[in-house]
Short mmCIF file of C-alpha atoms in Angstrom, two decimals:
data_model
loop_
_atom_site.label_atom_id
_atom_site.label_comp_id
_atom_site.label_asym_id
_atom_site.label_seq_id
_atom_site.Cartn_x
_atom_site.Cartn_y
_atom_site.Cartn_z
CA UNK H 137 41.26 -51.32 7.15
CA UNK H 138 41.19 -48.17 5.32
CA UNK H 139 38.48 -45.21 6.31
CA UNK H 140 38.51 -41.97 3.66
CA UNK H 141 37.11 -38.86 5.36
CA UNK H 142 35.70 -36.09 3.50
CA UNK H 143 36.31 -32.23 3.90
CA UNK H 144 32.63 -31.88 5.29
CA UNK H 145 32.70 -34.70 7.54
CA UNK H 146 34.54 -35.81 10.69
CA UNK H 147 34.98 -39.10 12.38
CA UNK H 148 34.94 -40.29 15.70
CA UNK H 149 37.53 -42.87 16.95
CA UNK H 150 36.38 -45.77 19.23
CA UNK H 151 37.88 -48.51 21.21
CA UNK H 152 36.31 -51.60 22.43
CA UNK H 153 32.96 -49.25 22.69
CA UNK H 154 35.00 -46.48 24.23
CA UNK H 155 35.49 -42.82 22.43
CA UNK H 156 38.97 -42.18 22.11
CA UNK H 157 39.64 -39.15 19.47
CA UNK H 158 38.10 -36.89 16.95
CA UNK H 159 39.64 -37.05 13.38
CA UNK H 160 39.41 -34.55 10.88
CA UNK H 161 39.22 -34.58 7.18
CA UNK H 162 41.80 -37.68 5.47
CA UNK H 163 42.64 -41.28 5.27
CA UNK H 164 43.53 -43.35 7.97
CA UNK H 165 43.84 -47.64 8.62
CA UNK H 166 42.20 -48.84 11.95
CA UNK H 167 42.25 -52.89 12.37
CA UNK H 168 38.72 -53.69 13.94
CA UNK H 169 40.05 -57.19 15.12
CA UNK H 170 41.59 -54.88 17.55
CA UNK H 171 38.90 -53.44 18.60
CA UNK H 172 38.80 -50.33 16.52
CA UNK H 173 35.44 -48.47 15.22
CA UNK H 174 35.63 -45.32 13.48
CA UNK H 175 32.50 -43.34 12.87
CA UNK H 176 31.98 -41.27 10.10
CA UNK H 177 29.03 -38.16 10.46
CA UNK H 178 28.38 -34.69 8.26
CA UNK H 179 29.93 -31.64 10.13
CA UNK H 180 26.66 -29.51 9.09
CA UNK H 181 23.54 -28.87 11.27
CA UNK H 182 22.80 -30.83 14.04
CA UNK H 183 25.41 -32.72 15.41
CA UNK H 184 24.90 -36.75 15.64
CA UNK H 185 26.83 -37.72 18.22
CA UNK H 186 26.45 -41.27 17.32
CA UNK H 187 25.05 -42.49 20.83
CA UNK H 188 28.47 -41.27 22.47
CA UNK H 189 27.59 -38.72 25.73
CA UNK H 190 27.96 -35.39 24.19
CA UNK H 191 29.77 -34.46 27.68
CA UNK H 192 32.44 -36.85 26.63
CA UNK H 193 32.78 -35.50 23.24
CA UNK H 194 32.67 -31.79 24.44
CA UNK H 195 36.07 -32.81 26.95
CA UNK H 196 37.51 -33.45 23.06
CA UNK H 197 39.02 -29.71 22.36
CA UNK H 198 39.00 -30.17 18.71
CA UNK H 199 35.18 -31.40 18.89
CA UNK H 200 34.43 -28.55 21.13
CA UNK H 201 35.52 -25.80 18.86
CA UNK H 202 33.78 -27.01 15.88
CA UNK H 203 30.46 -26.82 17.77
CA UNK H 204 27.95 -24.87 19.50
CA UNK H 205 26.21 -25.68 22.52
CA UNK H 206 23.14 -24.19 24.36
CA UNK H 207 20.99 -24.96 27.29
CA UNK H 208 17.21 -23.95 26.28
CA UNK H 209 15.77 -23.62 29.73
CA UNK H 210 11.89 -24.27 30.46
CA UNK H 211 11.27 -19.97 29.98
CA UNK H 212 12.73 -19.55 26.73
CA UNK H 213 12.44 -20.50 23.21
CA UNK H 214 15.83 -20.53 20.91
CA UNK H 215 16.09 -19.59 17.52
CA UNK H 216 18.74 -20.49 15.10
CA UNK H 217 20.12 -18.56 12.74
CA UNK H 218 22.40 -19.70 9.47
CA UNK H 219 24.27 -17.38 7.78
CA UNK H 220 22.21 -14.20 9.69
CA UNK H 221 19.12 -15.78 8.18
CA UNK H 222 16.04 -17.29 10.27
CA UNK H 223 15.86 -21.21 10.19
CA UNK H 224 13.81 -22.47 12.70
CA UNK H 225 12.77 -22.50 16.07
CA UNK H 226 14.04 -24.96 19.00
CA UNK H 227 12.17 -26.22 21.57
CA UNK H 228 14.41 -29.07 23.23
CA UNK H 229 16.38 -29.06 26.43
CA UNK H 230 19.51 -28.56 24.45
CA UNK H 231 20.66 -27.50 21.15
CA UNK H 232 24.22 -28.75 19.65
CA UNK H 233 24.84 -27.75 16.01
CA UNK H 234 28.11 -27.62 13.75
CA UNK H 235 29.41 -24.24 13.62
CA UNK H 236 32.00 -25.32 10.70
CA UNK H 237 30.67 -24.91 7.32
CA UNK H 238 27.96 -22.52 8.51
CA UNK H 239 27.68 -19.39 10.40
CA UNK H 240 25.77 -20.74 13.38
CA UNK H 241 23.90 -18.64 15.94
CA UNK H 242 21.53 -19.36 18.80
CA UNK H 243 19.22 -16.75 20.39
CA UNK H 244 17.02 -17.62 23.66
CA UNK H 245 13.80 -15.68 23.46
CA UNK H 246 12.06 -15.22 26.88
CA UNK H 247 8.54 -16.44 26.86
CA UNK H 248 7.59 -15.56 30.04
CA UNK H 249 6.58 -11.92 29.37
CA UNK H 250 3.35 -12.75 26.83
CA UNK H 251 3.87 -9.90 25.24
CA UNK H 252 5.86 -11.37 21.99
CA UNK H 253 6.49 -7.34 20.50
CA UNK H 254 8.97 -6.92 23.62
CA UNK H 255 11.34 -9.87 23.49
CA UNK H 256 11.08 -10.88 19.65
CA UNK H 257 11.05 -8.05 16.72
CA UNK H 258 8.12 -7.87 14.73
CA UNK H 259 9.60 -9.32 11.25
CA UNK H 260 10.60 -12.80 13.14
CA UNK H 261 6.83 -13.16 14.60
CA UNK H 262 5.51 -14.33 11.16
CA UNK H 263 8.26 -17.10 10.99
CA UNK H 264 7.17 -18.51 14.43
CA UNK H 265 5.22 -21.31 14.22
CA UNK H 266 1.90 -20.32 15.32
CA UNK H 267 1.49 -23.09 18.01
CA UNK H 268 3.74 -21.14 19.97
CA UNK H 269 2.15 -17.87 19.74
CA UNK H 270 -1.45 -16.44 19.84
CA UNK H 271 -2.45 -13.90 17.31
CA UNK H 272 -5.41 -11.68 18.37
CA UNK H 273 -6.88 -9.67 15.27
CA UNK H 274 -9.04 -6.10 16.69
CA UNK H 275 -10.59 -4.95 13.24
CA UNK H 276 -12.05 -1.30 12.27
CA UNK H 277 -14.76 -0.38 15.21
CA UNK H 278 -13.98 -3.28 17.89
CA UNK H 279 -12.35 -3.08 21.38
CA UNK H 280 -10.37 -6.13 22.94
CA UNK H 281 -10.68 -6.71 26.53
CA UNK H 282 -7.39 -9.05 27.12
CA UNK H 283 -7.19 -10.96 30.01
CA UNK H 284 -4.01 -13.00 31.37
CA UNK H 285 -5.20 -16.07 33.22
CA UNK H 286 -8.71 -14.54 33.72
CA UNK H 287 -7.56 -11.72 35.05
CA UNK H 288 -8.37 -8.35 32.96
CA UNK H 289 -4.92 -7.02 31.46
CA UNK H 290 -6.25 -4.02 28.91
CA UNK H 291 -7.75 -2.66 26.51
CA UNK H 292 -6.75 -3.21 22.73
CA UNK H 293 -7.11 -1.37 20.31
CA UNK H 294 -7.40 -1.99 16.29
CA UNK H 295 -4.70 -3.92 14.87
CA UNK H 296 -2.79 -7.23 15.25
CA UNK H 297 -1.36 -8.42 18.70
CA UNK H 298 0.80 -11.52 19.49
CA UNK H 299 1.12 -13.32 22.32
CA UNK H 300 3.19 -16.38 23.65
CA UNK H 301 1.33 -19.42 24.83
CA UNK H 302 3.63 -20.13 27.70
CA UNK H 303 3.20 -19.50 31.58
CA UNK H 304 -0.46 -17.95 30.90
CA UNK H 305 -3.83 -18.28 29.32
CA UNK H 306 -4.25 -15.41 27.08
CA UNK H 307 -7.54 -14.61 26.24
CA UNK H 308 -9.28 -11.76 24.77
CA UNK H 309 -12.69 -10.64 24.57
CA UNK H 310 -13.71 -8.27 21.38
CA UNK H 311 -16.62 -6.04 21.65
CA UNK H 312 -17.85 -4.16 18.30
CA UNK H 313 -18.34 -0.41 19.01
CA UNK H 314 -20.34 0.26 16.22
CA UNK H 315 -24.06 1.47 16.11
CA UNK H 316 -25.80 -2.15 16.07
CA UNK H 317 -29.39 -2.48 15.42
CA UNK H 318 -31.97 -4.76 17.71
CA UNK H 319 -35.11 -6.11 16.19
CA UNK H 320 -37.79 -6.46 18.36
CA UNK H 321 -40.76 -8.53 16.38
CA UNK H 322 -43.84 -10.17 16.69
CA UNK H 323 -44.75 -8.24 20.28
CA UNK H 324 -48.77 -9.10 20.90
CA UNK H 325 -49.98 -6.39 23.38
CA UNK H 326 -53.54 -5.44 23.97
CA UNK H 327 -54.58 -2.01 23.66
CA UNK H 328 -56.46 0.02 25.92
CA UNK H 329 -59.68 -0.99 24.53
CA UNK H 330 -58.91 -4.54 24.58
CA UNK H 331 -57.60 -4.86 20.66
CA UNK H 332 -54.68 -7.23 20.45
CA UNK H 333 -52.31 -5.88 17.78
CA UNK H 334 -48.78 -7.21 16.93
CA UNK H 335 -45.82 -4.81 16.76
CA UNK H 336 -42.96 -4.89 15.15
CA UNK H 337 -39.95 -2.64 16.81
CA UNK H 338 -36.63 -1.51 15.99
CA UNK H 339 -33.78 0.02 17.95
CA UNK H 340 -30.59 1.12 17.12
CA UNK H 341 -27.62 1.18 20.26
CA UNK H 342 -23.62 1.71 20.65
CA UNK H 343 -21.69 -0.03 23.16
CA UNK H 344 -20.18 2.72 25.43
CA UNK H 345 -18.38 0.59 28.25
CA UNK H 346 -17.20 -2.67 27.37
CA UNK H 347 -15.44 -3.12 31.01
CA UNK H 348 -18.40 -2.50 33.01
CA UNK H 349 -20.69 -4.28 30.67
CA UNK H 350 -18.44 -7.36 31.01
CA UNK H 351 -18.50 -6.72 35.19
CA UNK H 352 -22.17 -6.23 35.77
CA UNK H 353 -24.57 -7.66 32.52
CA UNK H 354 -24.27 -11.01 30.91
CA UNK H 355 -25.69 -10.89 27.28
CA UNK H 356 -25.86 -6.93 26.64
CA UNK H 357 -28.32 -7.90 23.26
CA UNK H 358 -30.37 -10.14 25.55
CA UNK H 359 -30.92 -8.03 28.49
CA UNK H 360 -31.68 -4.74 26.42
CA UNK H 361 -34.13 -6.85 24.00
CA UNK H 362 -36.06 -7.77 27.52
CA UNK H 363 -36.21 -3.99 28.83
CA UNK H 364 -36.95 -2.36 25.51
CA UNK H 365 -40.05 -5.37 25.17
CA UNK H 366 -41.12 -4.33 28.67
CA UNK H 367 -41.04 -0.69 28.05
CA UNK H 368 -42.95 -1.33 24.86
CA UNK H 369 -45.70 -3.23 26.60
CA UNK H 370 -46.03 -0.70 29.41
CA UNK H 371 -46.33 2.65 27.21
CA UNK H 372 -48.36 1.10 24.08
CA UNK H 373 -50.94 -0.69 26.27
CA UNK H 374 -52.45 2.96 27.34
CA UNK H 375 -53.47 3.84 23.96
CA UNK H 376 -56.89 2.92 22.08
CA UNK H 377 -56.29 1.28 18.94
CA UNK H 378 -57.10 4.56 16.86
CA UNK H 379 -54.61 7.05 18.81
CA UNK H 380 -51.92 3.98 18.42
CA UNK H 381 -52.21 4.12 14.86
CA UNK H 382 -52.51 7.86 14.53
CA UNK H 383 -49.93 8.63 16.82
CA UNK H 384 -47.23 5.80 16.21
CA UNK H 385 -44.55 8.09 15.32
CA UNK H 386 -45.26 9.96 18.93
CA UNK H 387 -45.17 6.92 20.51
CA UNK H 388 -41.86 5.61 19.00
CA UNK H 389 -39.90 8.74 19.95
CA UNK H 390 -41.59 8.28 23.72
CA UNK H 391 -40.31 4.73 24.21
CA UNK H 392 -36.98 5.79 22.64
CA UNK H 393 -36.58 8.13 25.67
CA UNK H 394 -37.48 6.05 28.49
CA UNK H 395 -34.71 3.71 26.73
CA UNK H 396 -32.45 6.31 27.06
CA UNK H 397 -33.04 6.65 30.45
CA UNK H 398 -32.12 3.31 31.42
CA UNK H 399 -29.27 3.33 28.93
CA UNK H 400 -26.25 3.50 31.27
CA UNK H 401 -27.52 0.48 33.62
CA UNK H 402 -27.02 -1.65 30.05
CA UNK H 403 -23.40 0.21 29.18
CA UNK H 404 -24.97 1.63 25.58
CA UNK H 405 -26.03 4.74 24.14
CA UNK H 406 -29.46 4.23 22.56
CA UNK H 407 -28.84 5.92 19.08
CA UNK H 408 -33.20 5.63 17.99
CA UNK H 409 -36.12 3.33 18.56
CA UNK H 410 -39.58 3.52 16.87
CA UNK H 411 -42.52 1.47 16.08
CA UNK H 412 -41.95 -0.18 12.77
CA UNK H 413 -44.97 -1.67 11.78
CA UNK H 414 -47.99 -2.11 13.57
CA UNK H 415 -50.13 -5.88 12.37
CA UNK H 416 -54.02 -5.76 13.20
CA UNK H 417 -55.99 -9.20 13.91
CA UNK H 418 -57.70 -10.26 10.84
CA UNK H 419 -61.07 -9.44 12.01
CA UNK H 420 -59.94 -5.75 12.82
CA UNK H 421 -58.31 -5.50 9.64
CA UNK H 422 -61.54 -6.00 7.65
CA UNK H 423 -63.52 -3.68 9.77
CA UNK H 424 -60.60 -1.10 9.08
CA UNK H 425 -60.82 -1.83 5.61
CA UNK H 426 -64.74 -1.81 5.24
CA UNK H 427 -64.17 1.74 7.06
CA UNK H 428 -61.60 2.90 4.63
CA UNK H 429 -63.76 1.86 2.03
CA UNK H 430 -66.87 3.66 3.06
CA UNK H 431 -64.75 6.98 3.68
CA UNK H 432 -63.28 7.06 0.40
CA UNK H 433 -66.31 6.76 -1.43
CA UNK H 434 -68.38 9.31 1.10
CA UNK H 435 -65.06 11.32 -0.15
CA UNK H 436 -65.84 10.90 -3.45
CA UNK H 437 -69.52 11.70 -3.33
CA UNK H 438 -68.43 14.72 -1.94
CA UNK H 439 -66.06 15.98 -4.71
CA UNK H 440 -68.67 14.80 -7.23
CA UNK H 441 -71.31 16.82 -5.51
CA UNK H 442 -69.07 20.03 -5.33
CA UNK H 443 -68.40 19.52 -8.96
CA UNK H 444 -72.07 19.32 -9.99
CA UNK H 445 -72.45 22.58 -8.13
CA UNK H 446 -69.90 24.38 -9.90
CA UNK H 447 -71.10 22.98 -13.33
CA UNK H 448 -74.60 24.23 -12.79
CA UNK H 449 -73.08 27.52 -11.39
CA UNK H 450 -71.20 27.31 -14.51
CA UNK H 451 -74.19 27.00 -16.70
CA UNK H 452 -76.31 29.43 -14.85
CA UNK H 453 -74.00 32.24 -15.37
CA UNK H 454 -73.90 31.36 -19.12
CA UNK H 455 -77.42 31.62 -19.54
CA UNK H 456 -77.30 34.94 -17.66
CA UNK H 457 -75.01 36.31 -20.01
CA UNK H 458 -76.69 34.55 -23.24
CA UNK H 459 -80.13 36.17 -21.77
CA UNK H 460 -78.43 39.72 -21.74
CA UNK H 461 -77.07 39.57 -24.99
CA UNK H 462 -78.51 38.67 -28.15
CA UNK H 463 -75.46 38.67 -30.26
CA UNK H 464 -73.85 36.62 -28.00
CA UNK H 465 -76.60 33.89 -27.83
CA UNK H 466 -76.09 33.73 -32.07
CA UNK H 467 -72.73 32.87 -31.66
CA UNK H 468 -73.29 30.36 -29.00
CA UNK H 469 -76.00 28.91 -31.65
CA UNK H 470 -74.00 29.16 -34.61
CA UNK H 471 -71.20 27.36 -32.73
CA UNK H 472 -73.41 24.43 -31.56
CA UNK H 473 -74.65 24.61 -35.45
CA UNK H 474 -71.19 23.83 -36.41
CA UNK H 475 -70.76 21.09 -34.53
CA UNK H 476 -73.78 19.38 -35.94
CA UNK H 477 -72.79 20.01 -39.21
CA UNK H 478 -69.77 18.18 -38.12
CA UNK H 479 -71.78 15.07 -37.54
CA UNK H 480 -74.06 15.02 -40.77
CA UNK H 481 -72.63 13.20 -43.76
CA UNK H 482 -74.82 14.27 -46.41
CA UNK H 483 -77.02 17.63 -47.12
CA UNK H 484 -79.89 17.22 -49.52
CA UNK H 485 -81.32 20.70 -50.39
CA UNK H 486 -84.93 20.95 -52.39
CA UNK H 487 -87.05 23.92 -53.57
CA UNK H 488 -85.84 27.32 -54.41
CA UNK H 489 -84.27 28.56 -50.74
CA UNK H 490 -81.23 28.91 -50.01
CA UNK H 491 -79.05 26.24 -47.53
CA UNK H 492 -78.86 28.80 -44.45
CA UNK H 493 -82.09 29.16 -44.54
CA UNK H 494 -83.51 25.92 -44.79
CA UNK H 495 -80.63 24.99 -41.73
CA UNK H 496 -82.09 27.78 -39.91
CA UNK H 497 -85.65 26.37 -40.35
CA UNK H 498 -84.36 22.94 -39.57
CA UNK H 499 -82.29 24.24 -36.19
CA UNK H 500 -85.27 26.71 -35.58
CA UNK H 501 -82.76 29.52 -35.29
#
């Protein structure tokens, strides 16, 4: 039987199931009846051994010169490059590729060191399938605490960090180092005069020591919330309702100072704290509204009396001036006469007297 092996192919010659020789491109004749068999495979990419043991093929010099064989230890990954370009990641125990029509290179990468950037150039990392590594992103204003197998390793600053997923479990706790707001809402507190009020308090803080926080505190926000709540109840409960309403800002500053005195215990810095709202019960609110209305009415009455007194004093001063100066009196009379004439539609004149004389008689001037 005639066989034709193309330029990019090769052949494995077997007799009675045993490998005999390696055949390159060309034509050949073999008789199947005599137990010969020729298996033709392409000489590109991974080597197809057609079930023949690799060790048997590697003993053939013509075969071994045309292939690259690399054993891949458990602690390594292999990266295959074709014509100097990244091709793929190899994970099997062994890599066997043709190196005839392509320039094939296989590089072993140690993955026992979790830091990828120490074992692999950065421009190759994005080409690696994500199942082989862990990416940790630390955003602006954040800090990451890196752990290998649950043991603290180091602090991670802003940026992208890459670690191999092999040998060690890599975890990271990320903390926001920016100023944060803690709302303490709906705090029902009994004042010194036994009035129940509801307070809404706001507190701003910033984490200062994340390493100590992880070791000593479970849930910093919840712990700080409880501390602020107790501080508010302890301090505000000493004031009467009227004092609480008047000194709201001062009380807020005092609460802030007390929280700052305890801030190191919670690994934070208290920036500010204060009373945002004071909500009164319905009955107290109605009473306060009634008092407010009464106060405003009293103020309005005082203003009205003050204006009346001022008006009376003005009239008295005007009367004194007109009594002392007759000409001024006449001018004032003429002024009022002018105002009266503006309101008159028609004027009827009868008799022989002039109009001014008749108007004088009407007005009594």
